[in-house]
Coordinates of C-alpha atoms in Angstrom, one line a residue:
M1 CA 0.0 -0.2 -0.2
N2 CA 1.2 3.3 -1.0
I3 CA 1.1 5.4 2.3
D4 CA 3.1 8.3 1.4
S5 CA 0.5 9.1 -1.4
Y6 CA -2.4 9.4 1.1
I7 CA -0.3 11.6 3.3
S8 CA 0.4 13.9 0.8
Q9 CA -3.4 14.2 0.0
L10 CA -4.0 15.0 3.4
L11 CA -1.4 17.8 3.6
Y12 CA -3.8 19.9 1.4
R13 CA -6.1 20.0 3.6
Y14 CA -4.5 19.7 7.1
Q15 CA -1.9 21.3 9.0
C16 CA -0.8 18.0 10.9
V17 CA -0.8 14.7 9.5
T18 CA 0.6 11.8 11.9
V19 CA 2.0 8.5 10.9
P20 CA 1.5 6.5 14.1
G21 CA 4.9 5.2 15.4
L22 CA 6.9 7.5 13.3
G23 CA 6.2 11.2 13.6
A24 CA 4.1 14.0 12.2
F25 CA 4.4 16.0 9.0
L26 CA 3.5 19.6 9.8
T27 CA 3.0 22.7 7.4
E28 CA 3.3 26.1 7.9
T29 CA 2.2 29.0 5.3
Q30 CA 4.8 31.0 3.7
S31 CA 4.3 34.2 1.9
A32 CA 5.3 35.2 -1.6
Q33 CA 9.1 35.8 -2.1
W34 CA 11.1 37.9 -4.3
I35 CA 14.9 37.0 -4.6
E36 CA 16.7 40.2 -5.6
S37 CA 20.0 38.6 -6.5
T38 CA 18.2 36.3 -9.2
N39 CA 15.4 38.4 -9.9
S40 CA 13.0 35.2 -9.1
F41 CA 9.2 35.5 -7.6
F42 CA 7.8 32.6 -6.0
P43 CA 4.0 32.2 -5.1
P44 CA 2.8 31.7 -1.2
R45 CA 3.0 28.1 -0.3
K46 CA 2.9 25.7 2.4
M47 CA 6.3 24.6 4.0
V48 CA 6.4 20.9 5.0
S49 CA 8.3 19.8 8.2
F50 CA 8.6 16.8 10.5
N51 CA 8.4 16.1 14.2
T52 CA 9.2 12.7 15.5
N53 CA 7.9 13.6 19.0
L54 CA 4.3 13.3 17.8
K55 CA 3.6 9.6 17.2
N56 CA 0.2 8.8 18.8
N57 CA -2.5 7.9 16.6
D58 CA -5.0 10.7 15.8
G59 CA -7.4 8.4 13.5
L60 CA -6.8 10.9 10.7
L61 CA -4.7 8.6 8.3
A62 CA -6.2 5.5 9.2
N63 CA -9.8 6.8 8.5
H64 CA -8.6 8.3 5.2
I65 CA -6.8 5.1 4.1
A66 CA -9.8 3.1 5.1
S67 CA -12.2 5.5 3.3
S68 CA -10.1 5.3 0.1
E69 CA -9.3 1.6 -0.1
K70 CA -13.0 0.6 1.1
I71 CA -11.4 -1.5 4.0
S72 CA -12.0 -1.3 7.5
Y73 CA -10.4 1.1 10.1
N74 CA -8.6 -1.5 12.2
Y75 CA -7.0 -3.0 8.5
A76 CA -5.8 0.5 7.6
V77 CA -4.2 0.7 11.3
N78 CA -2.3 -2.7 10.8
A79 CA -1.3 -1.6 7.3
I80 CA 0.3 1.7 8.5
E81 CA 2.1 0.0 11.3
Y82 CA 3.5 -2.8 8.8
Q83 CA 4.6 0.0 6.3
V84 CA 6.3 2.1 9.5
V85 CA 8.2 -1.2 10.4
K86 CA 9.6 -1.2 6.8
W87 CA 10.4 2.4 6.8
K88 CA 12.4 2.1 10.1
R89 CA 14.2 -0.9 9.0
A90 CA 15.4 1.1 6.0
L91 CA 16.5 3.9 8.3
E92 CA 18.5 1.6 10.4
N93 CA 20.4 0.4 7.4
N94 CA 21.3 4.0 6.7
E95 CA 19.1 4.1 3.6
V96 CA 17.5 7.1 2.4
L97 CA 13.6 7.1 2.6
V98 CA 12.0 8.9 -0.3
L99 CA 8.5 9.9 0.2
I100 CA 7.1 10.9 -3.2
N101 CA 6.2 14.8 -3.2
I102 CA 6.8 15.1 0.3
G103 CA 10.6 14.9 1.0
T104 CA 13.3 12.3 2.3
L105 CA 14.0 10.7 5.7
R106 CA 17.3 9.5 6.8
F107 CA 19.6 9.2 9.9
N108 CA 22.2 11.7 10.7
A109 CA 25.4 10.7 12.8
D110 CA 23.5 10.9 16.3
R111 CA 20.7 8.5 15.1
N112 CA 18.2 11.0 14.7
I113 CA 15.7 11.5 11.9
V114 CA 16.4 14.1 9.4
F115 CA 13.9 15.5 7.1
K116 CA 14.4 17.4 3.7
P117 CA 11.3 18.6 2.2
S118 CA 10.5 18.3 -1.5
N119 CA 9.9 21.8 -3.2
Q120 CA 8.1 20.1 -6.4
T121 CA 4.9 20.5 -4.7
N122 CA 3.1 23.4 -3.1
Y123 CA 0.2 22.3 -0.9
L124 CA -1.3 25.8 -0.5
S125 CA -4.8 25.1 -2.3
S126 CA -5.1 29.0 -2.8
S127 CA -2.0 28.9 -4.9
F128 CA -3.1 26.6 -7.4
G129 CA -1.9 27.4 -10.9
L130 CA 0.7 30.0 -9.7
D131 CA 4.2 28.9 -10.5
S132 CA 7.7 30.8 -9.8
F133 CA 9.3 32.7 -12.4
V134 CA 12.6 34.7 -13.4
S135 CA 11.9 38.3 -14.7
T136 CA 14.3 40.2 -16.8
V137 CA 16.1 43.3 -15.3
V138 CA 14.3 46.3 -16.4
K139 CA 16.9 49.1 -17.3
R140 CA 15.5 52.5 -17.0
E141 CA 17.1 55.3 -19.0
T142 CA 16.8 59.0 -17.6
P143 CA 16.1 61.2 -20.7
V144 CA 18.5 64.2 -21.2
E145 CA 16.9 67.4 -21.9
E146 CA 18.1 69.4 -24.7
P147 CA 18.6 73.1 -24.3
A148 CA 15.7 75.1 -26.0
E149 CA 16.8 77.1 -29.1
I150 CA 17.0 80.6 -28.8
I151 CA 15.6 82.4 -31.8
E152 CA 17.0 86.0 -32.0
R153 CA 14.6 88.5 -33.8
A154 CA 15.5 91.6 -35.2
P155 CA 14.8 94.9 -33.0
I156 CA 11.5 96.8 -34.0
A157 CA 12.2 100.3 -35.1
L158 CA 9.9 102.9 -34.1
P159 CA 9.3 106.2 -36.2
V160 CA 11.0 109.3 -35.0
Y161 CA 9.3 112.7 -35.6
E162 CA 11.9 115.1 -35.6
E163 CA 9.2 118.2 -36.1
E164 CA 5.6 118.4 -35.0
E165 CA 3.2 121.4 -35.1
S166 CA 2.6 123.5 -32.2
N167 CA -1.2 122.7 -32.5
G168 CA -0.4 118.8 -32.4
R169 CA 1.7 119.3 -29.4
S170 CA -1.2 121.0 -27.7
Y171 CA -3.8 118.6 -28.6
M172 CA -1.7 115.6 -27.6
K173 CA -1.1 117.5 -24.2
Y174 CA -4.9 118.0 -23.4
A175 CA -5.4 114.6 -24.4
A176 CA -3.0 113.1 -21.7
I177 CA -4.6 115.4 -19.0
F178 CA -8.0 113.7 -19.9
V179 CA -6.8 110.3 -19.5
L180 CA -5.0 111.1 -16.4
G181 CA -8.2 112.2 -14.9
L182 CA -10.2 109.2 -15.7
G183 CA -7.5 107.1 -14.4
L184 CA -7.8 109.1 -11.1
T185 CA -11.6 109.0 -11.0
G186 CA -11.8 105.0 -11.6
S187 CA -9.2 104.5 -8.8
I188 CA -11.0 106.4 -6.3
G189 CA -14.5 105.3 -7.2
Y190 CA -13.9 101.7 -7.8
P191 CA -13.3 101.0 -3.7
V192 CA -16.3 103.0 -3.0
Y193 CA -18.2 100.5 -5.3
Q194 CA -16.5 97.4 -3.9
Q195 CA -17.6 98.6 -0.3
Q196 CA -20.8 99.0 -1.2
I197 CA -21.4 95.7 -2.8
A198 CA -19.7 94.1 0.4
N199 CA -22.4 95.9 2.7
E200 CA -25.3 94.7 0.7
T201 CA -23.9 91.0 0.8
V202 CA -23.7 91.2 4.6
L203 CA -27.4 92.5 4.7
V204 CA -28.5 89.6 2.5
E205 CA -26.6 86.9 4.3
S206 CA -28.0 88.2 7.7
A207 CA -31.4 88.0 6.4
V208 CA -31.1 84.4 4.9
Q209 CA -29.7 83.3 8.2
K210 CA -32.4 84.6 10.2
Q211 CA -34.9 82.8 8.1
V212 CA -33.1 79.6 8.4
E213 CA -33.1 79.9 12.3
N214 CA -36.6 80.7 12.3
K215 CA -37.6 77.5 10.1
I216 CA -35.5 75.4 12.6
Q217 CA -37.4 76.9 15.5
E218 CA -40.8 75.9 13.9
A219 CA -39.8 72.4 13.1
T220 CA -38.7 71.8 16.7
F221 CA -42.6 72.4 17.9
F222 CA -43.9 69.5 15.5
I223 CA -41.9 66.5 17.3
K224 CA -44.5 64.9 19.2
S225 CA -42.5 61.9 20.2
P226 CA -38.7 61.1 20.3
M227 CA -37.4 58.9 17.2
P228 CA -37.4 55.2 18.1
A229 CA -34.1 53.7 19.1
V230 CA -32.2 52.0 16.6
T231 CA -31.0 48.2 17.9
L232 CA -27.8 47.2 16.1
S233 CA -26.9 43.4 16.3
I234 CA -23.5 42.1 15.8
K235 CA -22.9 38.8 14.7
E236 CA -20.2 36.8 16.1
G237 CA -17.2 36.0 13.4
K238 CA -16.7 32.9 12.4
L239 CA -13.7 30.8 14.4
P240 CA -12.2 28.7 12.0
Y241 CA -8.9 27.6 13.8
H242 CA -9.1 25.0 16.6
V243 CA -6.6 23.5 18.9
V244 CA -7.5 20.0 18.9
A245 CA -7.2 18.0 22.1
G246 CA -8.0 14.4 20.4
A247 CA -10.3 13.0 18.2
F248 CA -12.4 9.9 19.7
R249 CA -14.6 7.0 18.0
D250 CA -16.5 6.6 21.1
Q251 CA -18.9 9.8 21.9
K252 CA -18.9 9.0 25.8
N253 CA -15.1 9.3 25.9
A254 CA -15.2 12.7 23.8
E255 CA -17.8 13.9 26.3
K256 CA -15.5 12.8 29.4
I257 CA -12.6 14.8 27.9
Y258 CA -14.7 17.8 27.1
K259 CA -16.0 18.1 30.6
K260 CA -12.8 17.8 32.0
L261 CA -11.2 20.4 29.7
S262 CA -14.3 22.5 30.7
N263 CA -13.6 22.3 34.4
E264 CA -9.9 23.3 33.8
G265 CA -11.1 26.7 32.4
F266 CA -10.7 26.0 28.6
K267 CA -13.4 27.3 26.5
A268 CA -13.7 23.5 25.1
R269 CA -15.9 22.5 22.5
L270 CA -17.2 18.9 21.5
L271 CA -17.5 19.2 17.7
T272 CA -20.0 17.1 15.6
V273 CA -18.8 13.7 14.4
N274 CA -16.9 14.2 11.2
K275 CA -16.9 12.2 8.2
H276 CA -14.2 9.8 9.6
G277 CA -16.7 8.8 12.3
L278 CA -14.6 10.4 14.9
Y279 CA -15.6 13.1 17.6
P280 CA -13.3 16.0 18.0
V281 CA -12.6 17.7 21.2
V282 CA -11.0 21.2 21.2
Y283 CA -9.3 23.5 23.9
G284 CA -10.6 26.3 22.1
S285 CA -11.5 28.0 18.8
Y286 CA -9.9 31.3 17.5
A287 CA -10.5 33.7 14.6
T288 CA -7.0 33.8 13.2
L289 CA -4.1 31.3 12.7
A290 CA -1.5 33.2 14.8
E291 CA -3.9 33.1 18.0
A292 CA -4.5 29.4 17.4
E293 CA -0.7 28.8 17.2
K294 CA -0.2 30.8 20.2
A295 CA -2.7 28.9 22.2
K296 CA -1.1 25.6 21.1
R297 CA 2.3 26.6 22.0
E298 CA 1.1 27.5 25.5
I299 CA -0.8 24.0 25.7
H300 CA 2.3 22.3 24.5
E301 CA 4.3 23.8 27.3
S302 CA 1.5 23.1 30.2
K303 CA -0.7 20.3 29.0
N304 CA -0.7 18.2 25.9
P305 CA 2.5 18.2 23.5
E306 CA 0.6 16.3 21.0
A307 CA -2.2 19.2 20.6
W308 CA -2.7 20.3 17.0
V309 CA -4.4 22.9 15.0
L310 CA -7.5 22.0 12.9
I311 CA -8.6 24.5 10.2
E312 CA -12.5 24.0 9.8
A313 CA -15.0 26.5 9.3
L314 CA -18.2 25.3 11.5

């Protein structure tokens, strides 16, 4: 039975896939990246890691295999145990264990399992169809401004009158006096005209303001009863991130753990039976992945090192 293919299928949907007796494969979302040195762009992806301390059977992998292969749950558990024995024997012989689309496992000098993830598969479903690419360097040239061409024009020659009759000079003198008088009259009369317009504008604005105030005062007497209060209802946001304490096939066991966690002060929840026939019990549910990860770390340190995060909108 090709168990690594079932592990790969579950990594698209879950953050933790435990292989009983071997360890757990964990995923963490990584943002899009740009490597400046190579001008390469990489889409968001899920990074896969391996934890040898999480070995207990949570039923996830066995139920998935049983459903896919149309076999019983116990037979699926036995098949997993048999495969894990073969994998451990290969590691003991210093062989490199290759899990297709997941990565490789091997022993180091201290006889500890070392995992090297495969970068060929992106388990982040929202990045489906996105691939990395290398962009060509864009060279920007600064335009050089050319100096504007200066056009030289020939000077305009004005006519010079050397002799003028005495009558002409007298006529020009009187015309100049008349124009000067008009300028003085305009310079004096224009400010007076402007002041008159300003005064009339103030009077009109005062009258309009008074009418508006009277309308407002009249309107207040027609309010017979106060406006009804508006009640706003705020819906509680969805909490799709859950820190799981365990998943149980027997509902009574699940209810027992649920009551225990509630008595300890957790906002525990007993979720409905899932498609694998298990009853998950969670320490609490959270709105963001960051809050769930923080709670999981605290629970690892104080209560349960095998708690894991389930992403599922209820």
